[in-house]
């Protein structure tokens, strides 16, 4: 090529560039005239610019277009730009206004060709109408809709620039709380749709996008259905799988009509995944059939019991253990209720689901589950951390912090046995309290035993103030805790006062017939007996038993409250020297415990059985059926040894020893009672009433085995203890007096005996008067 | 690897200080890196895999520079170089494919293999060799426009990023891009018609 050509070519390139740029700005119709004029008769230049303008119409596609015949097509007012993805119903593209009226990016969704029959077309058109009704900031808006040249229906929707829910949360390492906030806004959008009579029916994480500003957008009300009165609800087309099985409810899987409850279920599945990184239902084989069976039949483990890998926890800004602890309780309960197989058992509305999630965030009790006292307390502590800086409140909170554990332990104890054995229990409470108090006082020296009553009184004063106003469940928890501790210290009257207030508070918090209230009242009744008023206490317990019987049967919690009341009633009848009357309630108690016990090796409930066996054994032995009692007491001892708690083993040995004495198997009795006394010496303080009980049993043994001197020493020591520890007119003092008087009588010291008997009679009279 | 990172970082600093030679020293390093990455991607014949130039270039950046504190300008320089290197990588692949095929008529890269690389109207494939030839002609007339195409197309940079890397205004980049696309298509169509 010659040089002049090259020079003119470069000049033409520049001119073409200039003219092209200007022409490109003009409306298509005005371009030709402009180019003609601008080229000023240079034919080659004009051809060059024309070619550029022609090329520019499609050049954009050259540099940005995947291989899809739809791309570049103009459908209605829309030009299709790129493929975004394929959903259950069809393919989705990004598109823009083809007429250039205004810049608007949209998503255009075509129905899958294979699905286009008249029915599908009708469904599609219906969806269009449904969507047109929905206008909510968190729901992708319907912009337009129509049918393309080949008869394929399409929908044009607001293009959401966002990322999938899970991706968003994990990328930002959103905490559980932040995820719950997002979930709440999803619930709000679904709730809005439900109010417009639209069920989404295909809710899943990929249908929930989060935009750059952190707000959610729900996509793809793809199989939404109008719940209009009169609409053919039964005629759904679920034989073709258009839902996403992983998140679909059992009824949708089965092809039954989907109601708002189906969305509640899917939201539950989404929540499960948000929290644990896993879908709730996973089939052993990945066939749809296996998955569907799992959805319909398998109750997924609670979120807190799913495997939570370190990276799952890390994506939630926490550790596996902390995450597990956070999920346990309320969130487990919420997910479980949302994922109920039966629609009727789920949350009645998405609103209620969202409301419970709000409550978790606010630290309020949720509806999915009425919280127990311990949880109410833990929640209160969470909300009132600031109070921890003040003196009395600090103590209270420290007690509170340990209370959940204590309460769990007390629950087990309640089933095990309180009654006259509670003193041993109490040793455990002592330990716990000591540990707690130690940490707040000025050091280990402050944790001496004798500081405990002072500390308890200080807790009582805090409770009497307005600190816990409006928190009856929490206050009840703390008062029951204090009461148990008083009881542990052998201060029955103080214990009774606090148990009474705990019961009243529970009644206010949960209602008169709630299992928690009945339990608290049983504890109170028993405390009344322990404080020395058997008649009144037994009446209270009889009333609790009657109310348990009247309340609806079937609840495990209620059965446990009843068993507890029956056991106390039986124990206290034995204490009141009416062992024959105790047998029937204690048989009933044992039966309940056996029925409600989890199969082995779930130990705590088995130990509840041990406690009932022991109580029944004692009642039988004392009412003259020691032979029948022995196997029960031996089984109880076996369970206690298995449980490996020394003080409970001591209780069983003590009861067995007493029964063996009655059976005149003195050597065996001696061994059992000696071991019991040894264990009690190790575990109880010297003046503990339980020690007095074992000493009394040993005295009775030695009285029968020709060791009267030993017997007298033992009876006197027992008397000393009950006089020191129990209230003035306590029946057990009277019993200890009679035991000693009986022995002295046998030893020919009637005068001494008469004085003791007179005192015993006076005490018995005073006790009956209470 | 550590040596290469140090060298690229040093060269980028020199480039920024005005040493034009630095760019030509960086180029071979970046090119090798990209070729390695692209080969790796293309060898992995997974279903649905895509070869995305943008991703490759950014991966190369991470592998070769990786320094979070590196100034934005350096990144621009690097990407400008990487875009050219990416173009070379794609052309090389196209040539390799062409030499494997019978005869000389099929100088095209199969889009299926190149994943989501753009395809011109009515031709389901990008002819990287034709595009490269057209780009060379464009470069002879207007090097900046060629650069814009490389950065936008081969490195997948946005208008803003391209403008920043080239030190031009966004309006200029946009105008260059509009014109260059039309011009390249016109050239390629003419070549196609002629050949």
PDB file of N, CA and C in Angstrom, chain A residues 9-10 13-14 16-18 20-21 24 47-48 51-56 58-67 71, chain B residues 111-112 115-122 131 138 141-142 145 149 153 175-179 181-186 188:
ATOM      1  N   UNK A   9      -5.882   7.083   5.178  1.00  0.00           N
ATOM      2  CA  UNK A   9      -6.615   6.111   5.976  1.00  0.00           C
ATOM      3  C   UNK A   9      -6.688   6.549   7.444  1.00  0.00           C
ATOM      4  N   UNK A  10      -5.532   7.001   7.981  1.00  0.00           N
ATOM      5  CA  UNK A  10      -5.507   7.470   9.365  1.00  0.00           C
ATOM      6  C   UNK A  10      -6.430   8.666   9.548  1.00  0.00           C
ATOM      7  N   UNK A  13      -9.879   7.476   9.612  1.00  0.00           N
ATOM      8  CA  UNK A  13     -10.166   6.808  10.894  1.00  0.00           C
ATOM      9  C   UNK A  13     -10.598   7.842  11.934  1.00  0.00           C
ATOM     10  N   UNK A  14      -9.828   8.936  12.024  1.00  0.00           N
ATOM     11  CA  UNK A  14     -10.138   9.992  12.998  1.00  0.00           C
ATOM     12  C   UNK A  14     -11.489  10.644  12.691  1.00  0.00           C
ATOM     13  N   UNK A  16     -13.926   9.367  10.973  1.00  0.00           N
ATOM     14  CA  UNK A  16     -15.010   8.392  11.217  1.00  0.00           C
ATOM     15  C   UNK A  16     -15.326   8.326  12.702  1.00  0.00           C
ATOM     16  N   UNK A  17     -14.266   8.354  13.500  1.00  0.00           N
ATOM     17  CA  UNK A  17     -14.465   8.281  14.947  1.00  0.00           C
ATOM     18  C   UNK A  17     -15.309   9.460  15.422  1.00  0.00           C
ATOM     19  N   UNK A  18     -14.956  10.644  14.934  1.00  0.00           N
ATOM     20  CA  UNK A  18     -15.632  11.871  15.358  1.00  0.00           C
ATOM     21  C   UNK A  18     -17.115  11.818  14.945  1.00  0.00           C
ATOM     22  N   UNK A  20     -18.886   9.233  14.010  1.00  0.00           N
ATOM     23  CA  UNK A  20     -19.583   8.112  14.647  1.00  0.00           C
ATOM     24  C   UNK A  20     -20.059   8.508  16.051  1.00  0.00           C
ATOM     25  N   UNK A  21     -19.145   9.148  16.814  1.00  0.00           N
ATOM     26  CA  UNK A  21     -19.489   9.520  18.182  1.00  0.00           C
ATOM     27  C   UNK A  21     -20.704  10.433  18.213  1.00  0.00           C
ATOM     28  N   UNK A  24     -23.891   8.591  16.921  1.00  0.00           N
ATOM     29  CA  UNK A  24     -24.313   7.589  17.899  1.00  0.00           C
ATOM     30  C   UNK A  24     -25.220   8.177  18.961  1.00  0.00           C
ATOM     31  N   UNK A  47     -19.334   5.517   3.877  1.00  0.00           N
ATOM     32  CA  UNK A  47     -19.520   4.067   3.964  1.00  0.00           C
ATOM     33  C   UNK A  47     -18.920   3.507   5.254  1.00  0.00           C
ATOM     34  N   UNK A  48     -17.752   4.071   5.597  1.00  0.00           N
ATOM     35  CA  UNK A  48     -17.085   3.638   6.832  1.00  0.00           C
ATOM     36  C   UNK A  48     -17.974   3.895   8.056  1.00  0.00           C
ATOM     37  N   UNK A  51     -21.018   1.692   8.146  1.00  0.00           N
ATOM     38  CA  UNK A  51     -20.670   0.335   8.588  1.00  0.00           C
ATOM     39  C   UNK A  51     -20.477   0.288  10.102  1.00  0.00           C
ATOM     40  N   UNK A  52     -19.852   1.342  10.622  1.00  0.00           N
ATOM     41  CA  UNK A  52     -19.643   1.395  12.078  1.00  0.00           C
ATOM     42  C   UNK A  52     -20.973   1.450  12.827  1.00  0.00           C
ATOM     43  N   UNK A  53     -21.892   2.271  12.300  1.00  0.00           N
ATOM     44  CA  UNK A  53     -23.185   2.408  12.975  1.00  0.00           C
ATOM     45  C   UNK A  53     -23.956   1.083  12.931  1.00  0.00           C
ATOM     46  N   UNK A  54     -23.887   0.415  11.791  1.00  0.00           N
ATOM     47  CA  UNK A  54     -24.552  -0.884  11.682  1.00  0.00           C
ATOM     48  C   UNK A  54     -23.935  -1.870  12.673  1.00  0.00           C
ATOM     49  N   UNK A  55     -22.599  -1.884  12.682  1.00  0.00           N
ATOM     50  CA  UNK A  55     -21.914  -2.826  13.578  1.00  0.00           C
ATOM     51  C   UNK A  55     -22.216  -2.518  15.040  1.00  0.00           C
ATOM     52  N   UNK A  56     -22.331  -1.231  15.357  1.00  0.00           N
ATOM     53  CA  UNK A  56     -22.497  -0.870  16.769  1.00  0.00           C
ATOM     54  C   UNK A  56     -23.792  -1.417  17.351  1.00  0.00           C
ATOM     55  N   UNK A  58     -24.948  -4.283  17.042  1.00  0.00           N
ATOM     56  CA  UNK A  58     -24.769  -5.640  17.558  1.00  0.00           C
ATOM     57  C   UNK A  58     -23.422  -5.835  18.245  1.00  0.00           C
ATOM     58  N   UNK A  59     -22.584  -4.808  18.179  1.00  0.00           N
ATOM     59  CA  UNK A  59     -21.234  -4.959  18.745  1.00  0.00           C
ATOM     60  C   UNK A  59     -21.276  -5.212  20.243  1.00  0.00           C
ATOM     61  N   UNK A  60     -22.286  -4.608  20.906  1.00  0.00           N
ATOM     62  CA  UNK A  60     -22.379  -4.794  22.360  1.00  0.00           C
ATOM     63  C   UNK A  60     -22.487  -6.281  22.671  1.00  0.00           C
ATOM     64  N   UNK A  61     -23.231  -6.963  21.805  1.00  0.00           N
ATOM     65  CA  UNK A  61     -23.422  -8.399  22.028  1.00  0.00           C
ATOM     66  C   UNK A  61     -22.141  -9.187  21.819  1.00  0.00           C
ATOM     67  N   UNK A  62     -21.322  -8.694  20.897  1.00  0.00           N
ATOM     68  CA  UNK A  62     -20.069  -9.384  20.609  1.00  0.00           C
ATOM     69  C   UNK A  62     -19.253  -9.532  21.882  1.00  0.00           C
ATOM     70  N   UNK A  63     -19.352  -8.500  22.705  1.00  0.00           N
ATOM     71  CA  UNK A  63     -18.478  -8.509  23.865  1.00  0.00           C
ATOM     72  C   UNK A  63     -19.170  -8.910  25.165  1.00  0.00           C
ATOM     73  N   UNK A  64     -20.417  -9.191  25.122  1.00  0.00           N
ATOM     74  CA  UNK A  64     -21.075  -9.589  26.365  1.00  0.00           C
ATOM     75  C   UNK A  64     -22.264 -10.467  26.087  1.00  0.00           C
ATOM     76  N   UNK A  65     -21.999 -11.677  25.656  1.00  0.00           N
ATOM     77  CA  UNK A  65     -23.187 -12.506  25.485  1.00  0.00           C
ATOM     78  C   UNK A  65     -22.908 -13.990  25.473  1.00  0.00           C
ATOM     79  N   UNK A  66     -23.568 -14.693  26.345  1.00  0.00           N
ATOM     80  CA  UNK A  66     -23.431 -16.140  26.389  1.00  0.00           C
ATOM     81  C   UNK A  66     -24.224 -16.773  25.259  1.00  0.00           C
ATOM     82  N   UNK A  67     -23.924 -18.012  24.952  1.00  0.00           N
ATOM     83  CA  UNK A  67     -24.570 -18.668  23.822  1.00  0.00           C
ATOM     84  C   UNK A  67     -25.998 -19.088  24.148  1.00  0.00           C
ATOM     85  N   UNK A  71     -30.870 -14.512  23.825  1.00  0.00           N
ATOM     86  CA  UNK A  71     -30.128 -13.285  24.076  1.00  0.00           C
ATOM     87  C   UNK A  71     -30.228 -12.370  22.856  1.00  0.00           C
TER      88      UNK A  71
ATOM     89  N   UNK B 111     -16.870 -22.256  21.646  1.00  0.00           N
ATOM     90  CA  UNK B 111     -17.386 -21.528  22.803  1.00  0.00           C
ATOM     91  C   UNK B 111     -17.626 -22.450  23.982  1.00  0.00           C
ATOM     92  N   UNK B 112     -18.013 -23.677  23.667  1.00  0.00           N
ATOM     93  CA  UNK B 112     -18.258 -24.614  24.752  1.00  0.00           C
ATOM     94  C   UNK B 112     -17.002 -24.751  25.602  1.00  0.00           C
ATOM     95  N   UNK B 115     -16.118 -21.572  27.636  1.00  0.00           N
ATOM     96  CA  UNK B 115     -17.098 -21.170  28.628  1.00  0.00           C
ATOM     97  C   UNK B 115     -17.913 -19.995  28.169  1.00  0.00           C
ATOM     98  N   UNK B 116     -17.976 -18.984  28.997  1.00  0.00           N
ATOM     99  CA  UNK B 116     -18.905 -17.907  28.722  1.00  0.00           C
ATOM    100  C   UNK B 116     -18.295 -16.773  27.935  1.00  0.00           C
ATOM    101  N   UNK B 117     -17.285 -17.062  27.196  1.00  0.00           N
ATOM    102  CA  UNK B 117     -16.726 -15.982  26.386  1.00  0.00           C
ATOM    103  C   UNK B 117     -17.783 -15.535  25.388  1.00  0.00           C
ATOM    104  N   UNK B 118     -17.799 -14.271  25.125  1.00  0.00           N
ATOM    105  CA  UNK B 118     -18.848 -13.727  24.266  1.00  0.00           C
ATOM    106  C   UNK B 118     -18.784 -14.278  22.846  1.00  0.00           C
ATOM    107  N   UNK B 119     -19.922 -14.311  22.221  1.00  0.00           N
ATOM    108  CA  UNK B 119     -19.986 -14.759  20.828  1.00  0.00           C
ATOM    109  C   UNK B 119     -20.677 -13.679  20.004  1.00  0.00           C
ATOM    110  N   UNK B 120     -20.158 -13.379  18.816  1.00  0.00           N
ATOM    111  CA  UNK B 120     -20.791 -12.357  17.994  1.00  0.00           C
ATOM    112  C   UNK B 120     -22.136 -12.834  17.440  1.00  0.00           C
ATOM    113  N   UNK B 121     -22.877 -11.870  17.001  1.00  0.00           N
ATOM    114  CA  UNK B 121     -24.183 -12.143  16.412  1.00  0.00           C
ATOM    115  C   UNK B 121     -24.091 -13.198  15.308  1.00  0.00           C
ATOM    116  N   UNK B 122     -24.979 -14.135  15.376  1.00  0.00           N
ATOM    117  CA  UNK B 122     -25.131 -15.158  14.359  1.00  0.00           C
ATOM    118  C   UNK B 122     -23.897 -16.039  14.189  1.00  0.00           C
ATOM    119  N   UNK B 131     -10.198 -11.622  15.948  1.00  0.00           N
ATOM    120  CA  UNK B 131     -10.289 -10.479  16.859  1.00  0.00           C
ATOM    121  C   UNK B 131      -8.897  -9.933  17.136  1.00  0.00           C
ATOM    122  N   UNK B 138      -6.295  -2.005  15.044  1.00  0.00           N
ATOM    123  CA  UNK B 138      -6.810  -0.902  15.858  1.00  0.00           C
ATOM    124  C   UNK B 138      -5.667  -0.257  16.637  1.00  0.00           C
ATOM    125  N   UNK B 141      -3.682   2.204  14.811  1.00  0.00           N
ATOM    126  CA  UNK B 141      -4.330   3.504  14.590  1.00  0.00           C
ATOM    127  C   UNK B 141      -4.529   4.282  15.894  1.00  0.00           C
ATOM    128  N   UNK B 142      -4.813   3.528  16.969  1.00  0.00           N
ATOM    129  CA  UNK B 142      -5.148   4.209  18.229  1.00  0.00           C
ATOM    130  C   UNK B 142      -4.866   3.262  19.398  1.00  0.00           C
ATOM    131  N   UNK B 145      -7.321   2.920  22.386  1.00  0.00           N
ATOM    132  CA  UNK B 145      -8.572   2.177  22.173  1.00  0.00           C
ATOM    133  C   UNK B 145      -8.322   0.675  22.303  1.00  0.00           C
ATOM    134  N   UNK B 149     -10.076  -1.916  24.960  1.00  0.00           N
ATOM    135  CA  UNK B 149     -10.708  -3.195  24.630  1.00  0.00           C
ATOM    136  C   UNK B 149     -10.080  -4.328  25.455  1.00  0.00           C
ATOM    137  N   UNK B 153     -12.530  -6.126  27.808  1.00  0.00           N
ATOM    138  CA  UNK B 153     -12.911  -7.434  27.290  1.00  0.00           C
ATOM    139  C   UNK B 153     -12.088  -8.567  27.898  1.00  0.00           C
ATOM    140  N   UNK B 175     -16.576   6.324  25.335  1.00  0.00           N
ATOM    141  CA  UNK B 175     -16.604   6.664  23.911  1.00  0.00           C
ATOM    142  C   UNK B 175     -15.681   5.725  23.140  1.00  0.00           C
ATOM    143  N   UNK B 176     -14.476   5.502  23.668  1.00  0.00           N
ATOM    144  CA  UNK B 176     -13.520   4.586  23.027  1.00  0.00           C
ATOM    145  C   UNK B 176     -14.124   3.186  22.887  1.00  0.00           C
ATOM    146  N   UNK B 177     -14.744   2.761  23.936  1.00  0.00           N
ATOM    147  CA  UNK B 177     -15.312   1.407  23.990  1.00  0.00           C
ATOM    148  C   UNK B 177     -16.408   1.252  22.939  1.00  0.00           C
ATOM    149  N   UNK B 178     -17.303   2.230  22.885  1.00  0.00           N
ATOM    150  CA  UNK B 178     -18.380   2.204  21.886  1.00  0.00           C
ATOM    151  C   UNK B 178     -17.801   2.102  20.479  1.00  0.00           C
ATOM    152  N   UNK B 179     -16.875   2.983  20.222  1.00  0.00           N
ATOM    153  CA  UNK B 179     -16.317   3.045  18.869  1.00  0.00           C
ATOM    154  C   UNK B 179     -15.511   1.783  18.538  1.00  0.00           C
ATOM    155  N   UNK B 181     -15.648  -1.230  19.730  1.00  0.00           N
ATOM    156  CA  UNK B 181     -16.463  -2.432  19.517  1.00  0.00           C
ATOM    157  C   UNK B 181     -17.027  -2.452  18.102  1.00  0.00           C
ATOM    158  N   UNK B 182     -17.606  -1.308  17.710  1.00  0.00           N
ATOM    159  CA  UNK B 182     -18.198  -1.224  16.371  1.00  0.00           C
ATOM    160  C   UNK B 182     -17.124  -1.420  15.304  1.00  0.00           C
ATOM    161  N   UNK B 183     -16.011  -0.794  15.533  1.00  0.00           N
ATOM    162  CA  UNK B 183     -14.945  -0.853  14.535  1.00  0.00           C
ATOM    163  C   UNK B 183     -14.410  -2.275  14.397  1.00  0.00           C
ATOM    164  N   UNK B 184     -14.206  -2.932  15.525  1.00  0.00           N
ATOM    165  CA  UNK B 184     -13.677  -4.302  15.491  1.00  0.00           C
ATOM    166  C   UNK B 184     -14.656  -5.244  14.801  1.00  0.00           C
ATOM    167  N   UNK B 185     -15.915  -5.078  15.121  1.00  0.00           N
ATOM    168  CA  UNK B 185     -16.916  -5.964  14.505  1.00  0.00           C
ATOM    169  C   UNK B 185     -16.957  -5.737  12.999  1.00  0.00           C
ATOM    170  N   UNK B 186     -16.917  -4.457  12.642  1.00  0.00           N
ATOM    171  CA  UNK B 186     -16.903  -4.110  11.220  1.00  0.00           C
ATOM    172  C   UNK B 186     -15.692  -4.771  10.530  1.00  0.00           C
ATOM    173  N   UNK B 188     -13.947  -7.389  11.536  1.00  0.00           N
ATOM    174  CA  UNK B 188     -14.028  -8.851  11.540  1.00  0.00           C
ATOM    175  C   UNK B 188     -15.051  -9.340  10.521  1.00  0.00           C
TER     176      UNK B 188
END
